[in-house]
Amino acid sequence: GNSVTQMEGPVTLSEEAFLTINCTYTATGYPSLFWYVQYPGEGLQLLLKATKADDKGSNKGFEATYRKETTSFHLEKGSVQVSDSAVYFCALSDPNFNKFYFGSGTKLNVKP
Amino acid sequence: EAGVAQSPRYKIIEKRQSVAFWCNPISGHATLYWYQQILGQGPKLLIQFQNNGVVDDSQLPKDRFSAERLKGVDSTLKIQPAKLEDSAVYLCASSLDPLAGLTDTQYFGPGTRLTVL
């Protein structure tokens, strides 16, 4: 079946540090992959997505590359800011079975 | 542009009681989703509507949960009777393009936090 596995948090970094949040997936077909973010007190919102292998999604300085060979979609940012503190969710959509799966979320705390 | 609206924001009930949640999607969005998010977990898709038809409800516990989307706009999710394990945040989301399917961006509401005592 389909599933998404994220690294457990919380992840605590100092401002301007490099960020990686790992995400791996299991899928029966050719899924699309997403990162959603939930800032404190706000609803979930799409951060970036990739719909086929080797695609790179990017937004607000964040990047993730769809790696079919390693079934991964790791989120990276070169220099985090305090305002990036949030919960990040990796997600997968399976078009064959019309299913959508979220990972369990990784909380990021960025200290000044 | 107004976002996805949900009400109530918070609800506390006792087990075996009934509860209903309301969602108003972004105007013009064809697809509407209901998710359940238990504390410490990612959201789980319960049901997906396209206009007023059900696309998928395989994860909806149909013995106690029901949902409808009359006229293809607003939607209501009901739990009857509630159990302790139904305590969660119930999220509504909508997306614009039905042809894009689940690759389309979903826009989420603020959620309804349900506590079952």
mmCIF file of C-alpha atoms in Angstrom:
data_model
loop_
_atom_site.group_PDB
_atom_site.id
_atom_site.type_symbol
_atom_site.label_atom_id
_atom_site.label_comp_id
_atom_site.label_asym_id
_atom_site.label_seq_id
_atom_site.Cartn_x
_atom_site.Cartn_y
_atom_site.Cartn_z
ATOM 1 C CA GLY A 1 0.000 0.000 0.000
ATOM 2 C CA ASN A 2 0.881 3.676 0.091
ATOM 3 C CA SER A 3 2.546 5.427 2.998
ATOM 4 C CA VAL A 4 4.717 8.399 3.900
ATOM 5 C CA THR A 5 7.428 8.354 6.562
ATOM 6 C CA GLN A 6 8.959 11.536 7.950
ATOM 7 C CA MET A 7 11.773 12.093 10.376
ATOM 8 C CA GLU A 8 10.560 12.635 13.889
ATOM 9 C CA GLY A 9 10.860 16.024 15.470
ATOM 10 C CA PRO A 10 11.144 18.418 16.904
ATOM 11 C CA VAL A 11 14.077 19.746 14.920
ATOM 12 C CA THR A 12 15.750 22.708 16.584
ATOM 13 C CA LEU A 13 18.121 24.922 14.604
ATOM 14 C CA SER A 14 19.748 28.282 14.959
ATOM 15 C CA GLU A 15 18.910 31.032 12.491
ATOM 16 C CA GLU A 16 20.838 30.734 9.185
ATOM 17 C CA ALA A 17 21.487 27.007 9.694
ATOM 18 C CA PHE A 18 20.938 24.477 6.899
ATOM 19 C CA LEU A 19 17.734 22.474 7.086
ATOM 20 C CA THR A 20 16.947 18.964 5.926
ATOM 21 C CA ILE A 21 13.718 17.177 6.788
ATOM 22 C CA ASN A 22 13.687 13.627 5.493
ATOM 23 C CA CYS A 23 10.670 12.100 3.783
ATOM 24 C CA THR A 24 10.426 8.673 2.190
ATOM 25 C CA TYR A 25 7.417 7.071 0.618
ATOM 26 C CA THR A 26 5.924 3.790 -0.454
ATOM 27 C CA ALA A 27 3.611 3.822 -3.450
ATOM 28 C CA THR A 28 2.031 1.344 -5.824
ATOM 29 C CA GLY A 29 2.144 3.597 -8.869
ATOM 30 C CA TYR A 30 3.512 7.010 -9.840
ATOM 31 C CA PRO A 31 2.481 9.389 -7.097
ATOM 32 C CA SER A 32 2.740 13.138 -6.853
ATOM 33 C CA LEU A 33 4.590 14.429 -3.803
ATOM 34 C CA PHE A 34 3.949 17.477 -1.659
ATOM 35 C CA TRP A 35 5.192 19.441 1.306
ATOM 36 C CA TYR A 36 2.552 21.262 3.321
ATOM 37 C CA VAL A 37 3.344 23.627 6.187
ATOM 38 C CA GLN A 38 1.345 24.693 9.213
ATOM 39 C CA TYR A 39 2.505 27.903 10.875
ATOM 40 C CA PRO A 40 1.458 28.495 14.491
ATOM 41 C CA GLY A 41 -2.234 29.389 14.681
ATOM 42 C CA GLU A 42 -2.782 28.947 10.956
ATOM 43 C CA GLY A 43 -4.205 26.306 8.650
ATOM 44 C CA LEU A 44 -2.225 23.928 6.472
ATOM 45 C CA GLN A 45 -0.909 25.429 3.248
ATOM 46 C CA LEU A 46 0.958 24.034 0.288
ATOM 47 C CA LEU A 47 4.684 24.782 0.340
ATOM 48 C CA LEU A 48 5.791 22.959 -2.814
ATOM 49 C CA LYS A 49 5.065 19.927 -4.950
ATOM 50 C CA ALA A 50 6.508 17.661 -7.643
ATOM 51 C CA THR A 51 4.405 15.540 -9.951
ATOM 52 C CA LYS A 52 6.984 13.266 -11.603
ATOM 53 C CA ALA A 53 10.387 11.740 -10.984
ATOM 54 C CA ASP A 54 13.373 14.145 -10.981
ATOM 55 C CA ASP A 55 11.100 17.184 -10.707
ATOM 56 C CA LYS A 56 12.225 19.787 -8.184
ATOM 57 C CA GLY A 57 9.647 21.785 -6.290
ATOM 58 C CA SER A 58 10.678 25.100 -4.783
ATOM 59 C CA ASN A 59 9.110 27.965 -2.870
ATOM 60 C CA LYS A 60 10.243 30.548 -0.283
ATOM 61 C CA GLY A 61 13.819 29.234 -0.414
ATOM 62 C CA PHE A 62 12.717 25.646 0.254
ATOM 63 C CA GLU A 63 13.454 22.876 -2.247
ATOM 64 C CA ALA A 64 12.647 19.175 -2.614
ATOM 65 C CA THR A 65 13.531 16.779 -5.427
ATOM 66 C CA TYR A 66 11.384 13.773 -6.357
ATOM 67 C CA ARG A 67 13.829 10.823 -6.260
ATOM 68 C CA LYS A 68 12.204 7.674 -7.570
ATOM 69 C CA GLU A 69 15.320 5.534 -7.130
ATOM 70 C CA THR A 70 15.447 6.256 -3.384
ATOM 71 C CA THR A 71 11.684 6.873 -2.977
ATOM 72 C CA SER A 72 12.453 10.133 -1.237
ATOM 73 C CA PHE A 73 11.356 13.766 -1.245
ATOM 74 C CA HIS A 74 13.562 15.472 1.341
ATOM 75 C CA LEU A 75 12.882 19.116 2.172
ATOM 76 C CA GLU A 76 15.894 21.472 2.270
ATOM 77 C CA LYS A 77 16.588 25.122 2.904
ATOM 78 C CA GLY A 78 19.994 26.720 2.882
ATOM 79 C CA SER A 79 19.416 29.297 5.628
ATOM 80 C CA VAL A 80 16.427 29.079 7.951
ATOM 81 C CA GLN A 81 14.787 32.033 9.642
ATOM 82 C CA VAL A 82 12.836 32.279 12.880
ATOM 83 C CA SER A 83 9.718 32.754 10.755
ATOM 84 C CA ASP A 84 10.182 29.242 9.313
ATOM 85 C CA SER A 85 9.225 27.735 12.671
ATOM 86 C CA ALA A 86 6.243 25.531 11.874
ATOM 87 C CA VAL A 87 5.120 21.936 11.413
ATOM 88 C CA TYR A 88 6.031 20.460 8.015
ATOM 89 C CA PHE A 89 4.042 17.603 6.472
ATOM 90 C CA CYS A 90 5.166 15.436 3.587
ATOM 91 C CA ALA A 91 2.290 14.048 1.516
ATOM 92 C CA LEU A 92 1.611 11.753 -1.416
ATOM 93 C CA SER A 93 -1.244 11.427 -3.883
ATOM 94 C CA ASP A 94 -1.955 8.183 -5.679
ATOM 95 C CA PRO A 95 -3.933 8.932 -8.837
ATOM 96 C CA ASN A 96 -4.673 5.264 -9.528
ATOM 97 C CA PHE A 97 -6.705 4.827 -6.382
ATOM 98 C CA ASN A 98 -7.655 8.439 -5.728
ATOM 99 C CA LYS A 99 -5.891 8.433 -2.362
ATOM 100 C CA PHE A 100 -4.031 11.135 -0.485
ATOM 101 C CA TYR A 101 -1.668 10.402 2.423
ATOM 102 C CA PHE A 102 0.078 12.701 4.871
ATOM 103 C CA GLY A 103 3.113 11.911 6.971
ATOM 104 C CA SER A 104 2.994 12.502 10.703
ATOM 105 C CA GLY A 105 4.617 15.922 10.518
ATOM 106 C CA THR A 106 7.951 17.337 11.693
ATOM 107 C CA LYS A 107 8.033 20.323 13.981
ATOM 108 C CA LEU A 108 10.781 22.843 13.251
ATOM 109 C CA ASN A 109 11.911 25.343 15.861
ATOM 110 C CA VAL A 110 14.332 28.038 14.731
ATOM 111 C CA LYS A 111 16.070 30.041 17.457
ATOM 112 C CA PRO A 112 17.465 33.547 16.925
ATOM 113 C CA GLU B 1 -10.385 35.959 -1.914
ATOM 114 C CA ALA B 2 -12.030 34.384 1.105
ATOM 115 C CA GLY B 3 -10.524 31.147 2.341
ATOM 116 C CA VAL B 4 -12.159 27.926 3.428
ATOM 117 C CA ALA B 5 -14.513 28.581 6.330
ATOM 118 C CA GLN B 6 -15.308 26.072 9.043
ATOM 119 C CA SER B 7 -17.508 26.154 12.101
ATOM 120 C CA PRO B 8 -17.562 25.695 14.946
ATOM 121 C CA ARG B 9 -13.877 26.117 15.801
ATOM 122 C CA TYR B 10 -14.182 24.119 19.006
ATOM 123 C CA LYS B 11 -16.683 21.571 20.278
ATOM 124 C CA ILE B 12 -16.830 19.558 23.474
ATOM 125 C CA ILE B 13 -19.366 16.741 23.753
ATOM 126 C CA GLU B 14 -19.890 13.591 25.773
ATOM 127 C CA LYS B 15 -19.572 10.156 24.245
ATOM 128 C CA ARG B 16 -22.684 8.859 22.497
ATOM 129 C CA GLN B 17 -23.771 12.410 21.670
ATOM 130 C CA SER B 18 -24.039 13.700 18.119
ATOM 131 C CA VAL B 19 -22.086 16.524 16.516
ATOM 132 C CA ALA B 20 -21.994 18.252 13.141
ATOM 133 C CA PHE B 21 -19.318 20.314 11.457
ATOM 134 C CA TRP B 22 -19.847 22.763 8.626
ATOM 135 C CA CYS B 23 -17.531 23.760 5.799
ATOM 136 C CA ASN B 24 -17.816 26.453 3.138
ATOM 137 C CA PRO B 25 -15.125 25.998 0.470
ATOM 138 C CA ILE B 26 -13.522 28.679 -1.641
ATOM 139 C CA SER B 27 -15.989 29.947 -4.218
ATOM 140 C CA GLY B 28 -15.798 27.996 -7.461
ATOM 141 C CA HIS B 29 -13.803 25.091 -6.056
ATOM 142 C CA ALA B 30 -15.184 21.838 -7.403
ATOM 143 C CA THR B 31 -13.568 19.412 -4.988
ATOM 144 C CA LEU B 32 -14.034 19.291 -1.236
ATOM 145 C CA TYR B 33 -12.224 17.101 1.278
ATOM 146 C CA TRP B 34 -12.760 16.208 4.921
ATOM 147 C CA TYR B 35 -9.780 15.085 6.992
ATOM 148 C CA GLN B 36 -9.395 13.825 10.547
ATOM 149 C CA GLN B 37 -6.194 14.814 12.348
ATOM 150 C CA ILE B 38 -5.553 13.055 15.635
ATOM 151 C CA LEU B 39 -3.016 14.745 17.925
ATOM 152 C CA GLY B 40 0.531 13.924 16.883
ATOM 153 C CA GLN B 41 -0.499 12.419 13.543
ATOM 154 C CA GLY B 42 -0.883 13.693 10.013
ATOM 155 C CA PRO B 43 -4.331 14.350 8.569
ATOM 156 C CA LYS B 44 -6.249 11.305 7.321
ATOM 157 C CA LEU B 45 -8.571 11.743 4.361
ATOM 158 C CA LEU B 46 -12.109 10.711 5.270
ATOM 159 C CA ILE B 47 -14.120 11.672 2.217
ATOM 160 C CA GLN B 48 -13.681 13.509 -1.077
ATOM 161 C CA PHE B 49 -16.506 15.192 -3.015
ATOM 162 C CA GLN B 50 -16.417 16.437 -6.568
ATOM 163 C CA ASN B 51 -19.259 18.913 -6.935
ATOM 164 C CA ASN B 52 -22.030 17.111 -5.020
ATOM 165 C CA GLY B 53 -20.892 13.557 -5.781
ATOM 166 C CA VAL B 54 -18.695 11.337 -3.597
ATOM 167 C CA VAL B 55 -15.361 10.434 -5.230
ATOM 168 C CA ASP B 56 -13.984 8.378 -2.365
ATOM 169 C CA ASP B 57 -15.248 7.608 1.133
ATOM 170 C CA SER B 58 -13.341 4.401 1.790
ATOM 171 C CA GLN B 59 -11.791 5.756 5.011
ATOM 172 C CA LEU B 60 -15.045 7.112 6.435
ATOM 173 C CA PRO B 61 -16.396 4.995 9.352
ATOM 174 C CA LYS B 62 -19.861 4.810 7.892
ATOM 175 C CA ASP B 63 -21.465 3.244 10.945
ATOM 176 C CA ARG B 64 -21.152 6.570 12.744
ATOM 177 C CA PHE B 65 -19.875 9.202 10.305
ATOM 178 C CA SER B 66 -21.837 10.752 7.467
ATOM 179 C CA ALA B 67 -21.185 13.650 5.139
ATOM 180 C CA GLU B 68 -23.066 15.505 2.476
ATOM 181 C CA ARG B 69 -22.446 18.314 0.053
ATOM 182 C CA LEU B 70 -25.756 19.650 -1.058
ATOM 183 C CA LYS B 71 -25.806 21.725 -4.253
ATOM 184 C CA GLY B 72 -22.082 21.187 -4.657
ATOM 185 C CA VAL B 73 -21.078 24.022 -2.339
ATOM 186 C CA ASP B 74 -21.250 23.781 1.483
ATOM 187 C CA SER B 75 -20.665 20.500 3.243
ATOM 188 C CA THR B 76 -21.582 18.993 6.589
ATOM 189 C CA LEU B 77 -19.802 16.178 8.414
ATOM 190 C CA LYS B 78 -21.734 14.426 11.174
ATOM 191 C CA ILE B 79 -20.746 11.974 13.877
ATOM 192 C CA GLN B 80 -23.511 9.992 15.551
ATOM 193 C CA PRO B 81 -22.868 8.642 18.144
ATOM 194 C CA ALA B 82 -19.436 9.979 19.080
ATOM 195 C CA LYS B 83 -16.755 7.844 20.704
ATOM 196 C CA LEU B 84 -13.750 8.900 22.775
ATOM 197 C CA GLU B 85 -11.414 8.034 19.887
ATOM 198 C CA ASP B 86 -13.156 10.600 17.668
ATOM 199 C CA SER B 87 -11.384 13.393 19.565
ATOM 200 C CA ALA B 88 -9.390 15.126 16.844
ATOM 201 C CA VAL B 89 -9.217 18.185 14.627
ATOM 202 C CA TYR B 90 -11.518 17.920 11.617
ATOM 203 C CA LEU B 91 -10.128 19.739 8.604
ATOM 204 C CA CYS B 92 -11.951 20.771 5.478
ATOM 205 C CA ALA B 93 -10.076 21.546 2.264
ATOM 206 C CA SER B 94 -11.036 22.477 -1.273
ATOM 207 C CA SER B 95 -9.346 22.516 -4.655
ATOM 208 C CA LEU B 96 -10.265 24.204 -7.906
ATOM 209 C CA ASP B 97 -9.646 21.987 -10.881
ATOM 210 C CA PRO B 98 -11.438 18.637 -10.969
ATOM 211 C CA LEU B 99 -9.336 17.549 -13.945
ATOM 212 C CA ALA B 100 -6.151 17.970 -11.903
ATOM 213 C CA GLY B 101 -7.424 15.487 -9.354
ATOM 214 C CA LEU B 102 -5.271 15.012 -6.295
ATOM 215 C CA THR B 103 -2.290 16.785 -7.875
ATOM 216 C CA ASP B 104 -4.126 20.086 -7.460
ATOM 217 C CA THR B 105 -3.321 22.397 -4.561
ATOM 218 C CA GLN B 106 -5.632 21.889 -1.601
ATOM 219 C CA TYR B 107 -6.612 24.934 0.454
ATOM 220 C CA PHE B 108 -7.342 24.143 4.087
ATOM 221 C CA GLY B 109 -9.678 25.706 6.578
ATOM 222 C CA PRO B 110 -8.691 26.369 10.207
ATOM 223 C CA GLY B 111 -10.300 23.140 11.434
ATOM 224 C CA THR B 112 -12.744 22.188 14.181
ATOM 225 C CA ARG B 113 -11.219 20.800 17.350
ATOM 226 C CA LEU B 114 -13.517 18.114 18.782
ATOM 227 C CA THR B 115 -13.139 16.797 22.318
ATOM 228 C CA VAL B 116 -15.222 13.791 23.313
ATOM 229 C CA LEU B 117 -15.460 13.238 27.072
#
